[in-house]
Amino acid sequence: MTGKVILVGAGPGGRDLLTLRGAEVLQSAEAVVYDRLVSPDILELIPQTAERVNVGKENNHHPVPQDQINEILVRLAQEGKQTVRLKGGDCYLFGRGGEECEYLLEHGISFEVVPGVTSALAVPAYAGIPVTHRDYCSSVHIVTAHARAGKPLDIHFDALVQTGGTLVFLMGLSALSEVMQGLLSAGMSPDMPAAVISNGARGNQRKVVATISTLYDAVRAAGLKSPALIVVGRVCELHSALDWFTPLPLHGKTIAVTRPKERIGTLSTKLRALGANVIECPCIETQEIEDTALLKYELTDRWDWVVLTSPAGVSAMVHALQRAGYDLRALYGMQFAVIGPGTAQALAAYGIEADLMPDVYDGAHLGQALVDALDPKERVLILRSAQGGSELTAKLREAEITFADVATYETVYRTDQGDLLRTELANGTLDVVTFTSASTVRGFVEAVGDLDFQAFTALCIGQQTAAQAQSYGMQVKIAKTATIDSMIACLLEE
């Protein structure tokens, strides 16, 4: 059976500007053909089992020619795969989406188009520039300033100037001088406000606002780079008064988040809401240990306490019970101790409230809290990572408390963003790396290799994580309590 091709506009920036429908079809895709400017955090939505094809188009350099992209789409559909063609911005606005749909139609391939948020509207909004305003103008005109190689710009400047509306030029940074000169030659006032916005709608967004006679020199002096767009019109006068994005407290900060993929969203979302440019780079993943005779025995033996040290441990416990043919009723009568609020929340999702949680969220303090709370005859079952530290068990051993330390999952060091991290480090553009466990530190180091670890701040969730970061020579900041909110508060104190 022939598959279907769905063209999806990925929007101008990160996942927060991807449409709900776009995210839905991306998460069920069997193959994804994507462009260079699609944000890495959107690519994280692609299923692990899906085939990925990077066609990486950029200005004047097309690694995969358009006719070959068309053929790839047809081939994948003919293989019976539901294929997503993921394009930056909107599919039908200078994205050659119409050409691709025509080609699919000619070859009998069914298709769907999911519109995206276009940078022509979103980026000016993030820069404090409304493209229309009843006191300034009543029209907006979107123009491509990208010419075919060796060809002049095909722009009717006289007509554009006559409209009196806002002009938005996409893909125009390399032709900025030519565009400004074209407007001046067509009679536009040299004092007309104009702006260039680079990396729009992202935490590392930059803008330069001048006039059409001075903009080129101002942009060169500021060193703005692609991707960028040009806005021309009196509405640019509002850029300061209506700028809501730049004043955000973490704007301009590039922050890497290293949590496991299934846990990364909460921290990333909160950082983006504060204006940060977030790089999602899960440096560890958890792999549950399949049932063994020992594990089945331990889970169904009668214990007084079950100790869980991470949300992954909660999931692994439930799944291990299910694989063994049991459910949570097998744990009836047992009490539960957790290392911190995140683990308590994960446990509560299954209808179980934690009985014990230390004031300081680490293994040593959890161990001491257990020693203080337990009757010496009570027995403890610890369910955690195979790479768990010794601080917890050392406290129980010193108090001569009977316990079993059972590994229900393993922590594997792995990331798909190693190249991106190394580039950011080499360029000196990485400001902060967040670490929520010692294993995320080790995973990060394994991903990037032997680089300068003093070029950024290591924001650590607790003392044990900080100690691991310091062992690699990192400069650390430590959250006052081992929570995501406390880590963010630590950043905001700067």
Coordinates of C-alpha atoms in Angstrom, one line a residue:
M1 CA 0.0 0.0 0.0
T2 CA 1.4 3.4 -1.0
G3 CA 2.1 5.8 1.9
K4 CA 1.2 9.4 2.3
V5 CA 3.3 12.5 2.4
I6 CA 2.5 15.2 4.9
L7 CA 4.2 18.6 4.4
V8 CA 4.6 20.2 7.9
G9 CA 5.7 23.8 8.5
A10 CA 8.0 23.6 11.5
G11 CA 7.7 27.3 12.3
P12 CA 10.5 29.8 12.8
G13 CA 12.1 28.5 16.0
G14 CA 11.8 25.9 18.7
R15 CA 9.1 23.4 19.6
D16 CA 6.9 26.1 21.3
L17 CA 6.0 27.6 17.8
L18 CA 5.3 24.2 16.2
T19 CA 1.5 23.6 15.6
L20 CA -0.3 20.9 17.6
R21 CA -1.1 19.1 14.3
G22 CA 2.5 19.4 13.2
A23 CA 3.7 17.7 16.4
E24 CA 1.0 15.0 16.1
V25 CA 1.9 13.9 12.6
L26 CA 5.7 14.1 13.4
Q27 CA 5.4 11.8 16.3
S28 CA 3.6 9.2 14.2
A29 CA 5.9 9.5 11.2
E30 CA 7.7 6.5 9.7
A31 CA 10.0 8.6 7.7
V32 CA 11.0 12.3 8.0
V33 CA 12.7 14.5 5.3
Y34 CA 13.9 17.7 6.9
D35 CA 15.7 21.0 6.2
R36 CA 18.7 22.6 7.8
L37 CA 16.9 25.2 9.8
V38 CA 14.6 22.9 11.7
S39 CA 15.3 23.2 15.4
P40 CA 16.9 20.2 17.1
D41 CA 14.2 20.1 19.8
I42 CA 11.6 19.6 17.1
L43 CA 13.7 16.8 15.6
E44 CA 13.6 15.2 19.0
L45 CA 9.9 14.5 18.4
I46 CA 10.7 12.1 15.6
P47 CA 10.2 8.4 16.7
Q48 CA 13.5 6.5 17.1
T49 CA 12.2 3.9 14.6
A50 CA 11.6 6.5 11.8
E51 CA 13.9 6.9 8.9
R52 CA 15.5 10.3 8.8
V53 CA 16.7 12.1 5.7
N54 CA 18.5 15.4 6.1
V55 CA 18.3 17.4 2.9
G56 CA 20.0 20.4 4.6
K57 CA 19.3 23.2 2.2
E58 CA 21.0 26.6 2.8
N59 CA 21.6 29.7 0.8
N60 CA 23.5 29.1 -2.4
H61 CA 24.4 25.6 -1.2
H62 CA 21.9 22.8 -1.7
P63 CA 23.5 19.5 -0.6
V64 CA 20.4 17.7 -2.0
P65 CA 19.0 19.2 -5.1
Q66 CA 15.2 19.9 -5.2
D67 CA 14.5 17.4 -7.9
Q68 CA 16.2 14.7 -5.8
I69 CA 14.2 15.7 -2.8
N70 CA 11.1 15.2 -4.8
E71 CA 12.2 11.7 -5.8
I72 CA 13.0 10.9 -2.2
L73 CA 9.5 11.8 -1.1
V74 CA 8.0 9.6 -3.9
R75 CA 10.3 6.7 -3.1
L76 CA 9.5 6.7 0.7
A77 CA 5.7 6.9 -0.1
Q78 CA 6.0 4.1 -2.6
E79 CA 7.7 2.0 0.2
G80 CA 4.4 2.4 2.1
K81 CA 5.8 4.8 4.7
Q82 CA 3.9 7.7 6.2
T83 CA 6.4 10.4 5.4
V84 CA 6.7 13.9 6.9
R85 CA 8.3 16.6 4.8
L86 CA 9.5 18.9 7.6
K87 CA 10.2 22.5 6.4
G88 CA 11.2 25.6 8.3
G89 CA 8.5 28.3 8.6
D90 CA 5.5 27.6 6.4
C91 CA 5.5 25.1 3.6
Y92 CA 3.9 27.4 1.0
L93 CA 5.8 30.6 1.7
F94 CA 9.0 30.6 -0.3
G95 CA 9.5 27.0 0.7
R96 CA 8.9 25.3 -2.6
G97 CA 6.1 23.3 -1.0
G98 CA 3.8 23.9 -4.0
E99 CA 6.4 22.3 -6.3
E100 CA 6.7 19.3 -4.1
C101 CA 3.0 18.8 -4.0
E102 CA 2.7 19.1 -7.8
Y103 CA 5.4 16.4 -8.1
L104 CA 3.6 14.1 -5.7
L105 CA 0.3 14.7 -7.6
E106 CA 2.0 13.7 -10.9
H107 CA 3.1 10.5 -9.3
G108 CA -0.2 9.5 -7.7
I109 CA 1.0 10.1 -4.1
S110 CA -1.6 11.5 -1.7
F111 CA -0.5 14.4 0.4
E112 CA -1.6 16.7 3.2
V113 CA -0.3 20.2 4.1
V114 CA 0.1 21.3 7.7
P115 CA 0.7 25.1 7.7
G116 CA 3.4 26.5 9.9
V117 CA 3.9 29.8 11.7
T118 CA 5.9 31.9 9.2
S119 CA 8.9 33.8 10.3
A120 CA 7.7 36.8 8.3
L121 CA 5.1 37.4 11.1
A122 CA 6.5 35.7 14.1
V123 CA 10.1 37.1 14.1
P124 CA 9.0 40.8 13.9
A125 CA 6.6 40.1 16.8
Y126 CA 9.4 38.7 18.9
A127 CA 11.4 41.9 18.1
G128 CA 8.6 44.2 19.2
I129 CA 7.5 45.1 15.6
P130 CA 3.8 44.6 14.7
V131 CA 3.8 44.3 10.9
T132 CA 0.5 46.2 10.7
H133 CA -0.8 49.0 13.0
R134 CA -3.8 51.2 12.3
D135 CA -1.8 54.3 13.2
Y136 CA 1.1 53.4 10.9
C137 CA 0.1 51.2 8.0
S138 CA -2.7 48.9 6.7
S139 CA -0.8 46.4 4.6
V140 CA 2.2 44.1 4.8
H141 CA 4.2 42.7 1.8
I142 CA 6.4 39.6 2.1
V143 CA 9.2 39.4 -0.4
T144 CA 12.0 36.9 -1.0
A145 CA 15.3 38.6 -1.3
H146 CA 17.0 35.4 -2.4
A147 CA 18.0 35.4 -6.0
R148 CA 19.0 32.4 -8.1
A149 CA 22.8 32.0 -8.4
G150 CA 24.2 34.6 -10.8
K151 CA 20.8 36.3 -11.3
P152 CA 19.8 39.8 -10.1
L153 CA 17.0 40.3 -7.6
D154 CA 13.6 40.0 -9.1
I155 CA 12.0 42.7 -7.0
H156 CA 9.7 45.5 -8.2
F157 CA 10.9 48.2 -5.8
D158 CA 8.8 51.0 -7.3
A159 CA 5.6 49.0 -6.7
L160 CA 6.7 48.2 -3.1
V161 CA 7.4 51.8 -2.3
Q162 CA 4.1 52.9 -3.7
T163 CA 2.1 50.6 -1.3
G164 CA 3.2 52.5 1.8
G165 CA 3.0 49.3 3.7
T166 CA 5.4 47.3 5.8
L167 CA 7.9 45.3 3.8
V168 CA 9.3 42.0 5.1
F169 CA 12.2 40.6 3.1
L170 CA 13.1 36.9 3.8
M171 CA 16.5 35.3 3.1
G172 CA 17.9 38.8 2.4
L173 CA 20.9 39.3 4.6
S174 CA 23.4 38.6 1.8
A175 CA 21.5 41.1 -0.4
L176 CA 20.9 43.7 2.2
S177 CA 22.9 46.5 0.4
E178 CA 21.1 45.8 -2.8
V179 CA 17.7 45.8 -1.2
M180 CA 18.3 49.1 0.6
Q181 CA 19.7 50.7 -2.5
G182 CA 16.7 49.5 -4.5
L183 CA 14.3 51.1 -2.1
L184 CA 16.3 54.4 -2.1
S185 CA 16.4 54.4 -5.9
A186 CA 12.6 53.9 -6.0
G187 CA 12.1 57.1 -4.0
M188 CA 11.7 55.8 -0.4
S189 CA 12.8 58.3 2.2
P190 CA 16.3 57.6 3.5
D191 CA 15.0 58.2 7.0
M192 CA 12.5 55.3 6.8
P193 CA 13.0 53.0 9.8
A194 CA 14.2 49.5 9.1
A195 CA 15.4 46.5 11.0
V196 CA 17.4 43.3 10.6
I197 CA 16.5 40.5 13.0
S198 CA 18.9 37.5 13.3
N199 CA 18.0 34.1 14.8
G200 CA 14.5 35.4 15.3
A201 CA 12.1 33.9 17.9
R202 CA 15.1 32.1 19.6
G203 CA 16.9 32.9 22.8
N204 CA 19.9 34.1 20.9
Q205 CA 17.9 36.6 18.8
R206 CA 19.6 39.8 17.9
K207 CA 18.3 42.9 16.1
V208 CA 19.6 46.1 14.6
V209 CA 17.2 49.0 14.0
A210 CA 18.3 52.0 11.9
T211 CA 17.1 53.7 8.7
I212 CA 17.3 52.3 5.2
S213 CA 20.3 54.6 4.5
T214 CA 22.3 53.4 7.5
L215 CA 21.1 49.9 8.1
Y216 CA 23.7 48.1 6.0
D217 CA 26.6 49.7 7.9
A218 CA 24.9 49.1 11.2
V219 CA 24.4 45.5 10.5
R220 CA 27.9 44.9 9.4
A221 CA 29.2 46.7 12.5
A222 CA 27.0 44.4 14.7
G223 CA 28.1 41.3 12.9
L224 CA 24.6 39.8 12.5
K225 CA 24.5 36.5 10.7
S226 CA 21.9 34.3 8.9
P227 CA 19.2 33.3 9.4
A228 CA 17.9 36.8 9.4
L229 CA 15.1 38.8 7.9
I230 CA 14.6 42.5 7.0
V231 CA 11.7 44.7 8.1
V232 CA 11.1 48.1 6.5
G233 CA 8.4 50.5 7.6
R234 CA 7.3 53.0 10.2
V235 CA 6.2 50.2 12.5
C236 CA 9.9 49.6 13.3
E237 CA 9.6 52.7 15.5
L238 CA 7.7 50.6 18.0
H239 CA 10.5 48.0 18.4
S240 CA 11.6 49.3 21.8
A241 CA 8.3 50.1 23.4
L242 CA 6.7 46.8 22.3
D243 CA 9.8 44.6 22.9
W244 CA 8.6 41.9 25.3
F245 CA 11.2 39.2 24.4
T246 CA 14.6 40.9 24.9
P247 CA 13.9 42.0 28.5
L248 CA 13.2 38.4 29.6
P249 CA 15.8 37.6 32.3
L250 CA 17.6 34.7 30.5
H251 CA 17.5 36.2 27.0
G252 CA 20.8 35.9 25.3
K253 CA 21.9 32.9 27.4
T254 CA 22.5 29.6 25.7
I255 CA 21.8 26.8 28.1
A256 CA 22.3 23.1 27.5
V257 CA 19.9 20.7 29.2
T258 CA 21.3 17.2 29.7
R259 CA 18.4 15.4 31.4
P260 CA 17.1 12.1 29.9
K261 CA 14.8 12.6 27.0
E262 CA 11.6 11.6 28.8
R263 CA 12.4 14.1 31.6
I264 CA 13.9 17.0 29.6
G265 CA 10.7 18.9 28.8
T266 CA 9.9 20.5 32.2
L267 CA 13.2 22.3 32.6
S268 CA 13.5 23.2 28.9
T269 CA 10.0 24.7 28.8
K270 CA 10.7 26.9 31.9
L271 CA 14.0 28.1 30.6
R272 CA 12.5 29.1 27.2
A273 CA 9.7 31.0 29.0
L274 CA 12.4 33.1 30.6
G275 CA 14.0 33.8 27.2
A276 CA 16.9 31.3 27.1
N277 CA 18.2 29.7 24.0
V278 CA 17.9 26.1 25.0
I279 CA 19.9 23.2 23.5
E280 CA 18.2 19.9 24.4
C281 CA 21.0 17.3 24.6
P282 CA 19.9 14.3 26.6
C283 CA 23.3 12.8 27.6
I284 CA 21.9 9.7 29.3
E285 CA 19.1 7.3 28.8
T286 CA 17.7 4.6 31.0
Q287 CA 17.3 1.0 29.9
E288 CA 15.2 -1.2 32.2
I289 CA 16.7 -4.5 33.2
E290 CA 14.6 -7.4 32.0
D291 CA 13.1 -9.7 34.6
T292 CA 15.4 -12.1 36.4
A293 CA 14.5 -14.7 38.9
L294 CA 16.1 -12.6 41.6
L295 CA 14.2 -9.5 40.7
K296 CA 10.9 -11.4 40.6
Y297 CA 11.7 -12.8 44.0
E298 CA 12.7 -9.5 45.5
L299 CA 9.6 -7.6 44.3
T300 CA 7.2 -10.2 45.8
D301 CA 9.0 -10.8 49.1
R302 CA 7.7 -9.1 52.1
W303 CA 9.7 -5.9 52.8
D304 CA 8.9 -3.1 55.2
W305 CA 10.3 -0.3 53.1
V306 CA 10.8 0.3 49.3
V307 CA 13.3 3.0 48.5
L308 CA 13.2 4.8 45.1
T309 CA 15.9 7.3 44.0
S310 CA 14.5 8.6 40.7
P311 CA 11.4 8.8 38.6
A312 CA 13.0 6.2 36.3
G313 CA 13.1 3.9 39.2
V314 CA 9.4 4.3 39.8
S315 CA 8.6 3.4 36.2
A316 CA 11.0 0.5 36.3
M317 CA 9.4 -0.9 39.4
V318 CA 5.9 -0.8 38.0
H319 CA 7.0 -2.3 34.7
A320 CA 9.0 -5.1 36.5
L321 CA 5.9 -6.0 38.5
Q322 CA 3.8 -6.1 35.3
R323 CA 6.3 -8.3 33.5
A324 CA 6.3 -10.6 36.5
G325 CA 2.5 -10.9 36.3
Y326 CA 1.7 -8.7 39.3
D327 CA 0.4 -5.2 39.9
L328 CA 0.8 -2.6 42.7
R329 CA -1.3 -4.7 45.1
A330 CA 1.8 -6.9 45.5
L331 CA 3.4 -4.0 47.5
Y332 CA 0.5 -3.8 49.9
G333 CA 1.6 -2.9 53.4
M334 CA 5.0 -1.6 52.4
Q335 CA 6.2 2.0 53.1
F336 CA 7.9 4.1 50.5
A337 CA 10.9 6.4 50.8
V338 CA 11.9 8.7 48.0
I339 CA 14.9 10.9 47.3
G340 CA 13.1 14.0 46.4
P341 CA 9.9 15.7 45.0
G342 CA 10.4 14.5 41.4
T343 CA 10.4 10.9 42.5
A344 CA 7.5 11.5 44.9
Q345 CA 5.5 13.0 42.1
A346 CA 6.2 10.0 39.8
L347 CA 5.1 7.7 42.6
A348 CA 2.0 9.7 43.3
A349 CA 1.0 9.3 39.6
Y350 CA 0.4 5.6 40.4
G351 CA -1.7 6.5 43.5
I352 CA 1.0 5.9 46.1
E353 CA 2.1 8.7 48.5
A354 CA 5.7 8.7 49.7
D355 CA 6.0 8.1 53.5
L356 CA 9.5 9.5 53.8
M357 CA 11.6 12.1 52.0
P358 CA 14.8 13.7 53.3
D359 CA 15.2 17.5 53.7
V360 CA 18.2 17.4 51.5
Y361 CA 17.6 15.4 48.3
D362 CA 20.6 13.1 48.0
G363 CA 21.6 9.5 48.8
A364 CA 23.5 10.3 52.0
H365 CA 20.6 12.2 53.5
L366 CA 18.1 9.7 52.4
G367 CA 20.1 7.0 54.0
Q368 CA 20.3 8.9 57.3
A369 CA 16.5 9.7 57.2
L370 CA 15.9 5.9 56.9
V371 CA 18.2 5.1 59.8
D372 CA 16.4 7.7 61.9
A373 CA 12.9 6.5 61.0
L374 CA 13.3 2.7 60.9
D375 CA 12.9 0.1 63.6
P376 CA 16.2 -1.9 63.6
K377 CA 14.3 -5.1 62.6
E378 CA 12.7 -3.5 59.5
R379 CA 13.9 -4.6 56.1
V380 CA 14.6 -2.3 53.2
L381 CA 14.3 -2.9 49.4
I382 CA 16.2 -0.4 47.3
L383 CA 15.2 -0.2 43.6
R384 CA 17.5 2.0 41.5
S385 CA 20.1 2.3 38.8
A386 CA 22.8 -0.2 38.4
Q387 CA 25.2 2.8 38.6
G388 CA 23.8 4.0 41.9
G389 CA 26.3 5.6 44.4
S390 CA 27.4 4.1 47.7
E391 CA 26.3 6.9 50.0
L392 CA 22.8 5.5 50.6
T393 CA 23.8 1.9 51.3
A394 CA 26.8 3.0 53.4
K395 CA 24.4 4.6 55.9
L396 CA 22.2 1.5 56.1
R397 CA 25.2 -0.8 56.4
E398 CA 26.6 1.3 59.3
A399 CA 23.3 1.0 61.1
E400 CA 23.2 -2.7 60.5
I401 CA 19.9 -2.5 58.7
T402 CA 18.9 -5.4 56.5
F403 CA 18.5 -4.3 52.9
A404 CA 18.6 -5.5 49.3
D405 CA 20.0 -3.2 46.6
V406 CA 18.4 -4.3 43.4
A407 CA 19.2 -2.7 40.0
T408 CA 16.0 -2.2 38.0
Y409 CA 17.5 -0.1 35.2
E410 CA 20.9 0.9 33.8
T411 CA 22.1 4.3 32.9
V412 CA 23.6 4.5 29.4
Y413 CA 25.7 7.5 28.2
R414 CA 24.4 8.6 24.9
T415 CA 23.4 11.8 23.0
D416 CA 22.6 12.7 19.4
Q417 CA 23.8 16.3 20.0
G418 CA 27.5 15.7 20.5
D419 CA 28.6 17.6 17.4
L420 CA 26.3 20.5 18.3
L421 CA 27.7 20.7 21.8
R422 CA 31.3 20.6 20.6
T423 CA 30.6 23.4 18.1
E424 CA 29.0 25.6 20.8
L425 CA 31.9 24.9 23.1
A426 CA 34.5 25.6 20.4
N427 CA 32.7 28.9 19.5
G428 CA 32.5 30.0 23.1
T429 CA 28.7 30.4 22.8
L430 CA 27.6 28.0 25.5
D431 CA 26.9 29.8 28.8
V432 CA 25.4 27.2 31.1
V433 CA 25.1 23.4 31.2
T434 CA 22.5 22.0 33.6
F435 CA 23.2 18.8 35.4
T436 CA 20.5 16.9 37.4
S437 CA 22.6 14.0 38.4
A438 CA 26.2 12.9 38.5
S439 CA 25.5 10.5 35.6
T440 CA 24.4 13.5 33.4
V441 CA 27.8 15.0 34.1
R442 CA 29.6 11.8 33.0
G443 CA 27.4 11.5 29.9
F444 CA 28.1 15.1 28.9
V445 CA 31.9 14.6 29.2
E446 CA 31.7 11.4 27.2
A447 CA 29.7 13.2 24.5
V448 CA 32.0 16.2 24.0
G449 CA 35.4 14.7 24.8
D450 CA 38.4 16.6 26.1
L451 CA 37.4 20.3 25.7
D452 CA 37.6 23.4 27.9
F453 CA 35.1 22.7 30.7
Q454 CA 35.8 26.1 32.3
A455 CA 34.2 28.0 29.4
F456 CA 30.7 27.6 30.8
T457 CA 28.9 27.4 34.2
A458 CA 27.8 24.0 35.4
L459 CA 24.5 24.4 37.1
C460 CA 24.1 21.4 39.4
I461 CA 21.0 20.2 41.3
G462 CA 23.0 19.1 44.4
Q463 CA 26.3 18.6 46.1
Q464 CA 27.0 15.1 44.7
T465 CA 26.3 16.3 41.2
A466 CA 28.5 19.3 41.8
A467 CA 31.4 17.1 43.1
Q468 CA 31.3 15.1 39.9
A469 CA 31.4 18.3 37.8
Q470 CA 34.2 19.7 39.8
S471 CA 36.2 16.6 39.3
Y472 CA 36.4 17.6 35.6
G473 CA 37.4 21.1 36.4
M474 CA 34.0 22.7 35.8
Q475 CA 33.0 26.0 37.5
V476 CA 29.8 25.1 39.4
K477 CA 26.7 26.8 40.8
I478 CA 24.6 24.6 43.1
A479 CA 20.8 24.9 43.6
K480 CA 19.8 25.6 47.2
T481 CA 17.4 22.6 47.1
A482 CA 17.5 19.7 44.6
T483 CA 14.6 20.8 42.5
I484 CA 14.2 22.2 39.0
D485 CA 12.6 25.4 40.3
S486 CA 15.6 25.9 42.6
M487 CA 18.0 25.5 39.8
I488 CA 16.2 28.2 37.8
A489 CA 16.2 30.5 40.8
C490 CA 19.9 30.0 41.1
L491 CA 20.3 31.2 37.5
L492 CA 18.1 34.2 38.1
E493 CA 20.3 35.3 41.0
E494 CA 23.1 36.3 38.7

